[in-house]
Amino acid sequence: MKEKLFAALDLGSSRIIGAVGRRDDEGNVEILFHEELESDDGFRHGRVFNLNTVSEKILKIMRLLSNRVSLFLNAGVEEDEKNSYEITCVYVSLNGRTIKTYSNNALRNNVNNEIVSQQIVDDLLNEGRSLSSQTGDVEVLSVIPQEYNVDDDDVVNPIGCRCVRIEGRYKVVVAEKLLRENVLRCVERGGYSVADYMLAPVAAADAVLSESNKKIGCALIDFGASTISLSIYHNDILRYVAVIPVGSSLITKDLCCFKITENEAERIKTKAGMAKMMVEDGDNSYLVVNKEVTLRYSMLIEAIESRLDEFISILMSHFERSGFRKCIDEIVLVGGGSKLHYIVNKFEESFGINTRLGVIDQCVSPNMAEEYRNPKYAQVYGLIKNATVPSVGIKVVEPEPEKKSVKRKETKKTSFKDLLIDKVKNMLTPDDMFDNRL
């Protein structure tokens, strides 16, 4: 099969999105089609909570995608040359409240003043990983090189340098083991395999951040329903990753205090919610929620802004904790929570940093439909962009086993005369048959 297609899954707290895409010879990405379903409480703060619910959703999405793959690849093909195709593996983004980042170093003394080789760099990386390994339910998801100190000089790439002492500095991303294990179980229950995992904040960053953004200094904030993911880049290196266990669903629940249902609260938050008051006559405006509830606009915005202030305060503490607060030149917002009106103004006012809404614009194929530039597809886009092994193959239909033929015993044909004699014999008793009367 010449066409190389890649399948990706974004396991969001509110929605699960599956997509199939391809890349051209220049590496430009095109999302061809997607399927999505509501998560239905299958997740808690980005991690799988109900395996049965999530497994069923994934299976349904993958079957729908497989059907669309067959239709796509068989388009314009003669009937006798058509094949049945199936998705065999999928790329998955990892997200969840237990994802954390911490620093770690690995040191090596070169007594012979040898030249640093790729092998030495790999050994340092493995040492950084092993030193960071923790007991219990935590596993290392990624080890990200920051810089190398070569005889007291900091360099990004030490290969080729001659030195006596080299120290590797790393950011180690860890999470509880169940985070990845539960995702694997859900995918494998449907008969599929996981081709590879990718941190959700990193996948989204590869879709909406340019090389210039990563070089100068940028913070990507993915504002989800039950988590807020933060990734900070500087000098083209990922410096910090965190997943905060709060999200826009808390705003929805706050609005329920106005004696409205959660569905009504979500509706008015999406359609009329503002991150801050931007109109002078807001105090005199009213919003009709239903026949029984009319809400003052200023009260709605006050409730939203109050919760946003809490989120921003938490984000500020992570900015400081990262050590790169002063290096951030721009904030980019993605995710459902970023759709609040005037949220860009709110973040610029709070952080004093240029802020914009993210859009998928990195290595985009000119053939890709405009709808897939929406940042809601950032994670699946980033996964397809970094995929290596194709996800689709021709479906092999195993032939049914041959049935063994059972030889029937040959029966001797009986004439009518013989049948009549047998019937008469059955009617006679033994005494009748051996009567000696003359």
CSV table of C-alpha atoms in Angstrom, one decimal:
chain,number,residue,atom,x,y,z
A,1,MET,CA,0.0,0.0,0.0
A,2,LYS,CA,1.6,3.2,-1.2
A,3,GLU,CA,-0.5,5.6,0.9
A,4,LYS,CA,0.9,6.0,4.4
A,5,LEU,CA,-1.9,7.0,6.8
A,6,PHE,CA,-1.5,7.7,10.6
A,7,ALA,CA,-4.2,7.4,13.3
A,8,ALA,CA,-4.2,9.5,16.4
A,9,LEU,CA,-6.3,9.7,19.6
A,10,ASP,CA,-6.9,12.8,21.9
A,11,LEU,CA,-8.4,11.4,25.1
A,12,GLY,CA,-9.9,14.6,26.5
A,13,SER,CA,-11.8,15.0,29.7
A,14,SER,CA,-15.0,16.2,27.8
A,15,ARG,CA,-14.5,14.7,24.4
A,16,ILE,CA,-12.5,11.9,22.7
A,17,ILE,CA,-11.2,12.8,19.3
A,18,GLY,CA,-9.8,10.3,16.8
A,19,ALA,CA,-8.3,11.4,13.5
A,20,VAL,CA,-6.6,9.9,10.4
A,21,GLY,CA,-4.1,12.0,8.4
A,22,ARG,CA,-1.0,11.8,6.2
A,23,ARG,CA,2.2,13.7,5.4
A,24,ASP,CA,3.6,14.7,2.1
A,25,ASP,CA,7.2,14.4,1.0
A,26,GLU,CA,8.0,17.8,2.6
A,27,GLY,CA,6.5,16.8,6.0
A,28,ASN,CA,3.4,18.9,5.6
A,29,VAL,CA,0.4,17.4,7.6
A,30,GLU,CA,-3.1,16.9,6.3
A,31,ILE,CA,-5.9,15.7,8.6
A,32,LEU,CA,-8.2,13.8,6.3
A,33,PHE,CA,-11.2,13.0,8.6
A,34,HIS,CA,-12.0,12.6,12.3
A,35,GLU,CA,-14.6,11.2,14.6
A,36,GLU,CA,-15.4,12.4,18.1
A,37,LEU,CA,-17.6,11.4,21.0
A,38,GLU,CA,-18.4,12.8,24.5
A,39,SER,CA,-16.3,11.2,27.2
A,40,ASP,CA,-19.3,10.7,29.5
A,41,ASP,CA,-17.4,10.9,32.8
A,42,GLY,CA,-14.9,8.4,31.6
A,43,PHE,CA,-12.1,10.7,32.8
A,44,ARG,CA,-11.1,12.5,36.0
A,45,HIS,CA,-8.7,15.3,35.6
A,46,GLY,CA,-7.3,14.0,32.4
A,47,ARG,CA,-6.7,10.4,33.5
A,48,VAL,CA,-8.9,7.3,32.7
A,49,PHE,CA,-11.5,6.8,35.4
A,50,ASN,CA,-13.9,4.3,34.0
A,51,LEU,CA,-12.2,1.8,31.7
A,52,ASN,CA,-15.4,0.3,30.4
A,53,THR,CA,-16.8,3.6,29.2
A,54,VAL,CA,-13.5,4.8,27.7
A,55,SER,CA,-12.9,1.4,26.0
A,56,GLU,CA,-16.4,1.4,24.4
A,57,LYS,CA,-15.9,5.0,23.1
A,58,ILE,CA,-12.4,4.2,21.6
A,59,LEU,CA,-13.7,1.1,19.9
A,60,LYS,CA,-16.6,2.9,18.3
A,61,ILE,CA,-14.4,5.8,17.1
A,62,MET,CA,-11.8,3.4,15.7
A,63,ARG,CA,-14.4,1.3,13.8
A,64,LEU,CA,-15.8,4.5,12.3
A,65,LEU,CA,-12.4,5.6,11.3
A,66,SER,CA,-11.6,2.2,9.8
A,67,ASN,CA,-14.7,2.4,7.6
A,68,ARG,CA,-13.8,5.8,6.4
A,69,VAL,CA,-10.2,4.7,5.6
A,70,SER,CA,-11.6,1.9,3.4
A,71,LEU,CA,-13.9,4.3,1.6
A,72,PHE,CA,-11.0,6.8,1.1
A,73,LEU,CA,-8.5,4.3,-0.2
A,74,ASN,CA,-11.0,2.5,-2.4
A,75,ALA,CA,-12.3,5.7,-4.0
A,76,GLY,CA,-12.0,5.4,-7.8
A,77,VAL,CA,-10.8,1.8,-7.6
A,78,GLU,CA,-12.4,-0.9,-9.8
A,79,GLU,CA,-14.7,-3.1,-7.9
A,80,ASP,CA,-12.7,-6.3,-8.3
A,81,GLU,CA,-9.5,-4.5,-7.1
A,82,LYS,CA,-10.9,-3.0,-3.9
A,83,ASN,CA,-9.5,-4.1,-0.6
A,84,SER,CA,-10.8,-4.0,3.0
A,85,TYR,CA,-8.5,-1.8,5.2
A,86,GLU,CA,-8.2,-1.6,8.9
A,87,ILE,CA,-6.4,0.5,11.5
A,88,THR,CA,-3.9,-1.7,13.4
A,89,CYS,CA,-2.2,0.9,15.7
A,90,VAL,CA,-2.8,4.4,16.9
A,91,TYR,CA,-0.8,7.3,18.4
A,92,VAL,CA,-2.1,8.5,21.8
A,93,SER,CA,-1.5,11.8,23.7
A,94,LEU,CA,-1.0,11.5,27.5
A,95,ASN,CA,-2.5,14.0,29.8
A,96,GLY,CA,-3.4,13.9,33.5
A,97,ARG,CA,-3.0,15.6,36.9
A,98,THR,CA,-0.1,13.4,37.9
A,99,ILE,CA,2.3,14.6,35.2
A,100,LYS,CA,5.1,16.6,36.8
A,101,THR,CA,8.5,17.9,35.9
A,102,TYR,CA,11.7,18.1,38.0
A,103,SER,CA,15.3,18.7,37.3
A,104,ASN,CA,18.1,16.2,37.3
A,105,ASN,CA,21.9,16.2,36.5
A,106,ALA,CA,24.3,13.5,35.4
A,107,LEU,CA,28.1,14.0,35.7
A,108,ARG,CA,31.0,12.3,33.9
A,109,ASN,CA,34.8,12.9,34.3
A,110,ASN,CA,36.9,12.2,31.2
A,111,VAL,CA,40.3,11.5,32.7
A,112,ASN,CA,41.9,11.2,29.3
A,113,ASN,CA,40.5,14.5,28.0
A,114,GLU,CA,38.7,12.6,25.3
A,115,ILE,CA,36.3,14.1,22.7
A,116,VAL,CA,32.6,13.9,23.6
A,117,SER,CA,30.9,11.3,21.4
A,118,GLN,CA,27.2,10.4,20.8
A,119,GLN,CA,27.8,7.4,23.0
A,120,ILE,CA,28.9,9.6,25.9
A,121,VAL,CA,25.8,11.8,25.5
A,122,ASP,CA,23.5,8.8,25.4
A,123,ASP,CA,25.1,7.3,28.5
A,124,LEU,CA,24.6,10.6,30.3
A,125,LEU,CA,20.9,10.6,29.3
A,126,ASN,CA,20.4,7.1,30.5
A,127,GLU,CA,22.1,8.0,33.8
A,128,GLY,CA,19.8,11.0,34.1
A,129,ARG,CA,16.8,8.7,33.6
A,130,SER,CA,18.1,6.0,36.0
A,131,LEU,CA,18.9,8.5,38.7
A,132,SER,CA,15.4,9.9,38.5
A,133,SER,CA,13.6,6.6,38.6
A,134,GLN,CA,11.4,6.4,41.6
A,135,THR,CA,9.9,3.5,43.4
A,136,GLY,CA,6.2,2.9,43.8
A,137,ASP,CA,3.6,3.9,41.3
A,138,VAL,CA,5.6,6.6,39.4
A,139,GLU,CA,7.3,6.1,36.0
A,140,VAL,CA,9.5,8.4,33.8
A,141,LEU,CA,7.7,9.5,30.7
A,142,SER,CA,10.4,11.6,29.1
A,143,VAL,CA,13.9,13.0,29.8
A,144,ILE,CA,14.5,16.3,28.1
A,145,PRO,CA,18.1,17.5,27.8
A,146,GLN,CA,18.5,21.2,28.7
A,147,GLU,CA,22.2,22.1,28.4
A,148,TYR,CA,25.5,20.5,29.0
A,149,ASN,CA,28.3,22.0,31.1
A,150,VAL,CA,31.6,21.3,29.4
A,151,ASP,CA,34.5,22.3,31.6
A,152,ASP,CA,32.4,25.2,33.0
A,153,ASP,CA,31.1,26.3,29.6
A,154,ASP,CA,27.3,25.8,28.9
A,155,VAL,CA,26.6,24.3,25.5
A,156,VAL,CA,23.4,22.8,23.9
A,157,ASN,CA,25.3,20.2,21.8
A,158,PRO,CA,28.5,18.9,23.4
A,159,ILE,CA,29.4,16.4,20.6
A,160,GLY,CA,32.9,17.1,19.3
A,161,CYS,CA,34.1,19.0,22.3
A,162,ARG,CA,37.2,17.9,24.1
A,163,CYS,CA,36.9,18.1,27.9
A,164,VAL,CA,37.9,16.7,31.3
A,165,ARG,CA,34.4,17.1,32.8
A,166,ILE,CA,30.9,17.1,31.3
A,167,GLU,CA,27.6,17.4,33.1
A,168,GLY,CA,24.2,16.9,31.6
A,169,ARG,CA,21.2,18.8,32.9
A,170,TYR,CA,17.8,17.4,32.3
A,171,LYS,CA,14.1,18.0,32.9
A,172,VAL,CA,12.5,14.7,33.8
A,173,VAL,CA,8.7,14.3,33.2
A,174,VAL,CA,7.1,11.7,35.4
A,175,ALA,CA,3.6,10.4,36.1
A,176,GLU,CA,1.8,7.6,37.9
A,177,LYS,CA,2.1,4.3,36.2
A,178,LEU,CA,-1.6,3.9,35.9
A,179,LEU,CA,-1.9,6.9,33.6
A,180,ARG,CA,-0.2,5.1,30.7
A,181,GLU,CA,-1.3,1.6,31.7
A,182,ASN,CA,-5.0,2.4,31.8
A,183,VAL,CA,-4.8,4.1,28.3
A,184,LEU,CA,-3.0,1.0,27.0
A,185,ARG,CA,-5.7,-1.3,28.4
A,186,CYS,CA,-8.5,0.7,26.9
A,187,VAL,CA,-6.9,0.7,23.4
A,188,GLU,CA,-6.0,-3.0,23.5
A,189,ARG,CA,-9.5,-4.0,24.6
A,190,GLY,CA,-10.7,-3.0,21.1
A,191,GLY,CA,-8.0,-5.1,19.4
A,192,TYR,CA,-5.7,-2.2,18.6
A,193,SER,CA,-2.1,-1.5,19.7
A,194,VAL,CA,-0.5,1.8,20.7
A,195,ALA,CA,2.2,2.8,18.2
A,196,ASP,CA,3.6,5.5,20.6
A,197,TYR,CA,2.7,8.0,23.3
A,198,MET,CA,3.3,11.7,23.3
A,199,LEU,CA,2.8,14.2,26.1
A,200,ALA,CA,-0.4,16.2,25.3
A,201,PRO,CA,1.1,19.6,25.9
A,202,VAL,CA,4.1,18.8,23.6
A,203,ALA,CA,1.8,17.4,20.8
A,204,ALA,CA,-0.3,20.6,20.9
A,205,ALA,CA,2.8,22.8,20.9
A,206,ASP,CA,4.1,21.1,17.7
A,207,ALA,CA,0.8,22.1,16.1
A,208,VAL,CA,0.5,25.8,17.1
A,209,LEU,CA,4.0,27.1,18.0
A,210,SER,CA,6.6,28.1,15.5
A,211,GLU,CA,10.3,27.6,15.8
A,212,SER,CA,10.6,31.3,16.5
A,213,ASN,CA,8.2,31.0,19.4
A,214,LYS,CA,10.1,28.2,20.9
A,215,LYS,CA,13.4,30.0,20.4
A,216,ILE,CA,12.5,33.4,21.8
A,217,GLY,CA,10.4,32.1,24.7
A,218,CYS,CA,6.8,31.0,24.8
A,219,ALA,CA,4.2,29.5,27.2
A,220,LEU,CA,1.4,27.3,25.7
A,221,ILE,CA,-1.7,27.0,27.9
A,222,ASP,CA,-4.2,24.3,26.9
A,223,PHE,CA,-7.4,25.2,28.7
A,224,GLY,CA,-9.4,22.0,29.0
A,225,ALA,CA,-12.5,21.0,30.8
A,226,SER,CA,-10.9,19.4,33.9
A,227,THR,CA,-7.2,20.2,33.4
A,228,ILE,CA,-5.0,23.1,32.3
A,229,SER,CA,-1.8,22.0,30.6
A,230,LEU,CA,1.3,24.3,30.6
A,231,SER,CA,4.4,23.9,28.5
A,232,ILE,CA,7.2,26.5,28.5
A,233,TYR,CA,9.8,26.8,25.7
A,234,HIS,CA,13.0,28.8,25.5
A,235,ASN,CA,16.0,28.6,23.2
A,236,ASP,CA,14.1,25.9,21.2
A,237,ILE,CA,14.1,23.6,24.3
A,238,LEU,CA,11.1,22.4,26.3
A,239,ARG,CA,11.9,23.8,29.8
A,240,TYR,CA,8.8,23.0,31.8
A,241,VAL,CA,5.6,20.8,31.7
A,242,ALA,CA,2.8,20.7,34.1
A,243,VAL,CA,-0.8,19.5,34.2
A,244,ILE,CA,-3.0,21.4,36.7
A,245,PRO,CA,-6.2,19.6,37.9
A,246,VAL,CA,-8.6,22.4,37.3
A,247,GLY,CA,-10.5,23.5,34.2
A,248,SER,CA,-13.4,25.3,32.6
A,249,SER,CA,-15.9,22.7,33.9
A,250,LEU,CA,-15.5,24.5,37.3
A,251,ILE,CA,-16.8,27.7,35.8
A,252,THR,CA,-19.8,25.8,34.5
A,253,LYS,CA,-20.5,24.4,38.0
A,254,ASP,CA,-20.1,27.9,39.5
A,255,LEU,CA,-22.8,29.2,37.3
A,256,CYS,CA,-25.2,26.6,38.6
A,257,CYS,CA,-25.5,28.6,41.8
A,258,PHE,CA,-27.9,30.9,39.8
A,259,LYS,CA,-30.4,28.0,40.1
A,260,ILE,CA,-29.9,26.8,36.5
A,261,THR,CA,-29.0,23.3,35.2
A,262,GLU,CA,-25.5,22.4,34.2
A,263,ASN,CA,-26.5,22.2,30.5
A,264,GLU,CA,-27.9,25.8,30.8
A,265,ALA,CA,-24.8,27.0,32.6
A,266,GLU,CA,-22.6,25.5,29.8
A,267,ARG,CA,-24.7,27.1,27.2
A,268,ILE,CA,-24.6,30.6,28.6
A,269,LYS,CA,-20.9,30.3,29.4
A,270,THR,CA,-20.1,29.3,25.8
A,271,LYS,CA,-22.4,31.9,24.1
A,272,ALA,CA,-22.3,34.8,26.5
A,273,GLY,CA,-19.5,34.2,28.9
A,274,MET,CA,-16.8,36.9,29.2
A,275,ALA,CA,-13.5,36.7,30.9
A,276,LYS,CA,-13.8,40.3,32.1
A,277,MET,CA,-16.2,43.3,31.8
A,278,MET,CA,-15.5,45.2,28.6
A,279,VAL,CA,-18.7,47.3,28.2
A,280,GLU,CA,-19.7,50.3,30.3
A,281,ASP,CA,-23.4,49.4,30.4
A,282,GLY,CA,-22.8,45.8,31.6
A,283,ASP,CA,-24.4,46.5,34.9
A,284,ASN,CA,-27.7,47.3,33.2
A,285,SER,CA,-27.8,44.3,30.9
A,286,TYR,CA,-29.8,41.2,31.5
A,287,LEU,CA,-29.6,37.7,30.2
A,288,VAL,CA,-32.7,35.5,29.8
A,289,VAL,CA,-31.6,31.9,30.7
A,290,ASN,CA,-35.0,30.3,30.8
A,291,LYS,CA,-38.7,31.2,31.5
A,292,GLU,CA,-37.9,31.4,35.2
A,293,VAL,CA,-34.4,32.8,35.4
A,294,THR,CA,-33.2,36.2,34.2
A,295,LEU,CA,-29.6,36.9,35.1
A,296,ARG,CA,-27.8,40.3,35.4
A,297,TYR,CA,-24.9,40.2,33.0
A,298,SER,CA,-22.5,41.7,35.6
A,299,MET,CA,-23.2,38.9,38.0
A,300,LEU,CA,-22.4,36.3,35.3
A,301,ILE,CA,-19.1,37.9,34.4
A,302,GLU,CA,-18.2,38.4,38.1
A,303,ALA,CA,-18.6,34.6,38.7
A,304,ILE,CA,-16.5,33.7,35.6
A,305,GLU,CA,-13.8,36.3,36.4
A,306,SER,CA,-13.6,35.1,40.0
A,307,ARG,CA,-12.8,31.6,39.0
A,308,LEU,CA,-10.4,32.7,36.2
A,309,ASP,CA,-8.4,34.8,38.8
A,310,GLU,CA,-7.9,31.5,40.7
A,311,PHE,CA,-6.6,29.7,37.6
A,312,ILE,CA,-4.3,32.6,36.7
A,313,SER,CA,-2.9,32.7,40.2
A,314,ILE,CA,-2.0,29.0,40.0
A,315,LEU,CA,-0.5,29.5,36.5
A,316,MET,CA,1.6,32.4,37.9
A,317,SER,CA,3.0,30.1,40.6
A,318,HIS,CA,4.0,27.6,37.9
A,319,PHE,CA,5.7,30.3,35.8
A,320,GLU,CA,7.8,31.2,38.8
A,321,ARG,CA,8.5,27.6,39.7
A,322,SER,CA,9.8,26.9,36.1
A,323,GLY,CA,12.6,29.5,36.5
A,324,PHE,CA,11.8,30.9,33.1
A,325,ARG,CA,9.2,33.5,33.9
A,326,LYS,CA,11.3,36.4,32.6
A,327,CYS,CA,12.1,34.5,29.4
A,328,ILE,CA,8.4,34.2,28.2
A,329,ASP,CA,7.8,36.6,25.4
A,330,GLU,CA,4.3,35.4,24.4
A,331,ILE,CA,1.4,33.3,25.8
A,332,VAL,CA,-0.6,31.1,23.4
A,333,LEU,CA,-4.0,29.8,24.5
A,334,VAL,CA,-5.8,26.8,23.1
A,335,GLY,CA,-8.5,24.4,24.4
A,336,GLY,CA,-12.3,24.9,25.0
A,337,GLY,CA,-11.8,27.3,27.9
A,338,SER,CA,-9.9,29.7,25.7
A,339,LYS,CA,-13.2,30.4,23.8
A,340,LEU,CA,-14.4,32.8,26.5
A,341,HIS,CA,-14.8,36.3,25.1
A,342,TYR,CA,-12.0,38.7,26.0
A,343,ILE,CA,-9.9,36.0,27.6
A,344,VAL,CA,-6.8,37.3,25.7
A,345,ASN,CA,-7.3,40.8,27.3
A,346,LYS,CA,-7.7,39.1,30.7
A,347,PHE,CA,-4.4,37.2,30.4
A,348,GLU,CA,-2.5,40.2,29.0
A,349,GLU,CA,-3.7,42.4,31.9
A,350,SER,CA,-2.8,39.7,34.5
A,351,PHE,CA,0.6,38.6,33.2
A,352,GLY,CA,1.8,41.7,31.4
A,353,ILE,CA,2.7,39.4,28.4
A,354,ASN,CA,1.5,39.4,24.8
A,355,THR,CA,-1.2,36.8,24.5
A,356,ARG,CA,-2.9,35.3,21.5
A,357,LEU,CA,-5.3,32.4,20.6
A,358,GLY,CA,-3.5,29.5,19.0
A,359,VAL,CA,-4.2,28.2,15.5
A,360,ILE,CA,-2.8,25.2,13.7
A,361,ASP,CA,-0.3,26.7,11.3
A,362,GLN,CA,2.8,24.6,11.5
A,363,CYS,CA,3.7,22.4,8.5
A,364,VAL,CA,0.1,22.5,7.2
A,365,SER,CA,-0.6,20.9,3.9
A,366,PRO,CA,-2.4,23.3,1.4
A,367,ASN,CA,-4.9,20.5,0.8
A,368,MET,CA,-6.1,20.3,4.5
A,369,ALA,CA,-9.7,21.4,5.1
A,370,GLU,CA,-9.9,24.8,6.9
A,371,GLU,CA,-11.9,23.3,9.8
A,372,TYR,CA,-8.8,21.3,10.9
A,373,ARG,CA,-6.9,24.5,11.6
A,374,ASN,CA,-9.1,24.8,14.7
A,375,PRO,CA,-6.9,24.3,17.8
A,376,LYS,CA,-9.3,21.7,19.2
A,377,TYR,CA,-7.5,19.3,16.8
A,378,ALA,CA,-4.0,20.4,17.9
A,379,GLN,CA,-3.2,17.2,19.8
A,380,VAL,CA,-4.1,14.8,17.0
A,381,TYR,CA,-2.4,17.1,14.5
A,382,GLY,CA,0.8,17.0,16.6
A,383,LEU,CA,0.6,13.2,16.9
A,384,ILE,CA,0.3,12.8,13.2
A,385,LYS,CA,3.1,15.2,12.6
A,386,ASN,CA,5.5,13.1,14.7
A,387,ALA,CA,4.2,9.7,13.8
A,388,THR,CA,6.7,7.2,12.3
A,389,VAL,CA,5.0,3.9,11.7
A,390,PRO,CA,1.9,3.8,9.4
A,391,SER,CA,-1.4,2.9,11.2
A,392,VAL,CA,-3.3,1.3,8.3
A,393,GLY,CA,-3.0,-2.0,6.5
A,394,ILE,CA,-5.0,-4.3,4.3
A,395,LYS,CA,-7.4,-6.4,6.3
A,396,VAL,CA,-6.5,-10.0,6.1
A,397,VAL,CA,-9.5,-12.3,6.0
A,398,GLU,CA,-8.5,-15.8,7.2
A,399,PRO,CA,-10.0,-18.6,5.2
A,400,GLU,CA,-12.5,-20.8,6.9
A,401,PRO,CA,-11.1,-24.2,7.9
A,402,GLU,CA,-12.2,-27.0,5.5
A,403,LYS,CA,-14.9,-29.2,6.8
A,404,LYS,CA,-13.9,-32.9,6.9
A,405,SER,CA,-16.3,-35.0,4.8
A,406,VAL,CA,-17.9,-37.8,6.7
A,407,LYS,CA,-18.4,-41.0,4.7
A,408,ARG,CA,-21.8,-42.4,5.1
A,409,LYS,CA,-22.2,-46.1,5.4
A,410,GLU,CA,-23.6,-47.6,2.3
A,411,THR,CA,-27.0,-49.0,2.9
A,412,LYS,CA,-28.3,-51.9,0.9
A,413,LYS,CA,-31.4,-51.2,-1.0
A,414,THR,CA,-34.4,-53.3,0.1
A,415,SER,CA,-37.0,-54.5,-2.3
A,416,PHE,CA,-40.8,-54.2,-1.7
A,417,LYS,CA,-41.0,-58.0,-1.4
A,418,ASP,CA,-38.4,-58.1,1.4
A,419,LEU,CA,-40.2,-55.3,3.2
A,420,LEU,CA,-43.5,-57.2,3.1
A,421,ILE,CA,-41.9,-60.4,4.4
A,422,ASP,CA,-40.3,-58.4,7.3
A,423,LYS,CA,-43.6,-56.8,8.2
A,424,VAL,CA,-45.4,-60.2,8.3
A,425,LYS,CA,-42.6,-61.7,10.5
A,426,ASN,CA,-42.9,-58.8,13.0
A,427,MET,CA,-46.6,-59.5,13.3
A,428,LEU,CA,-46.1,-63.2,14.1
A,429,THR,CA,-45.1,-64.5,17.6
A,430,PRO,CA,-42.3,-67.0,17.9
A,431,ASP,CA,-44.8,-69.8,18.6
A,432,ASP,CA,-46.6,-69.0,15.3
A,433,MET,CA,-43.4,-69.2,13.4
A,434,PHE,CA,-42.5,-72.6,14.8
A,435,ASP,CA,-46.0,-74.3,14.9
A,436,ASN,CA,-45.7,-78.1,14.1
A,437,ARG,CA,-49.4,-78.7,13.6
A,438,LEU,CA,-50.2,-80.8,10.5
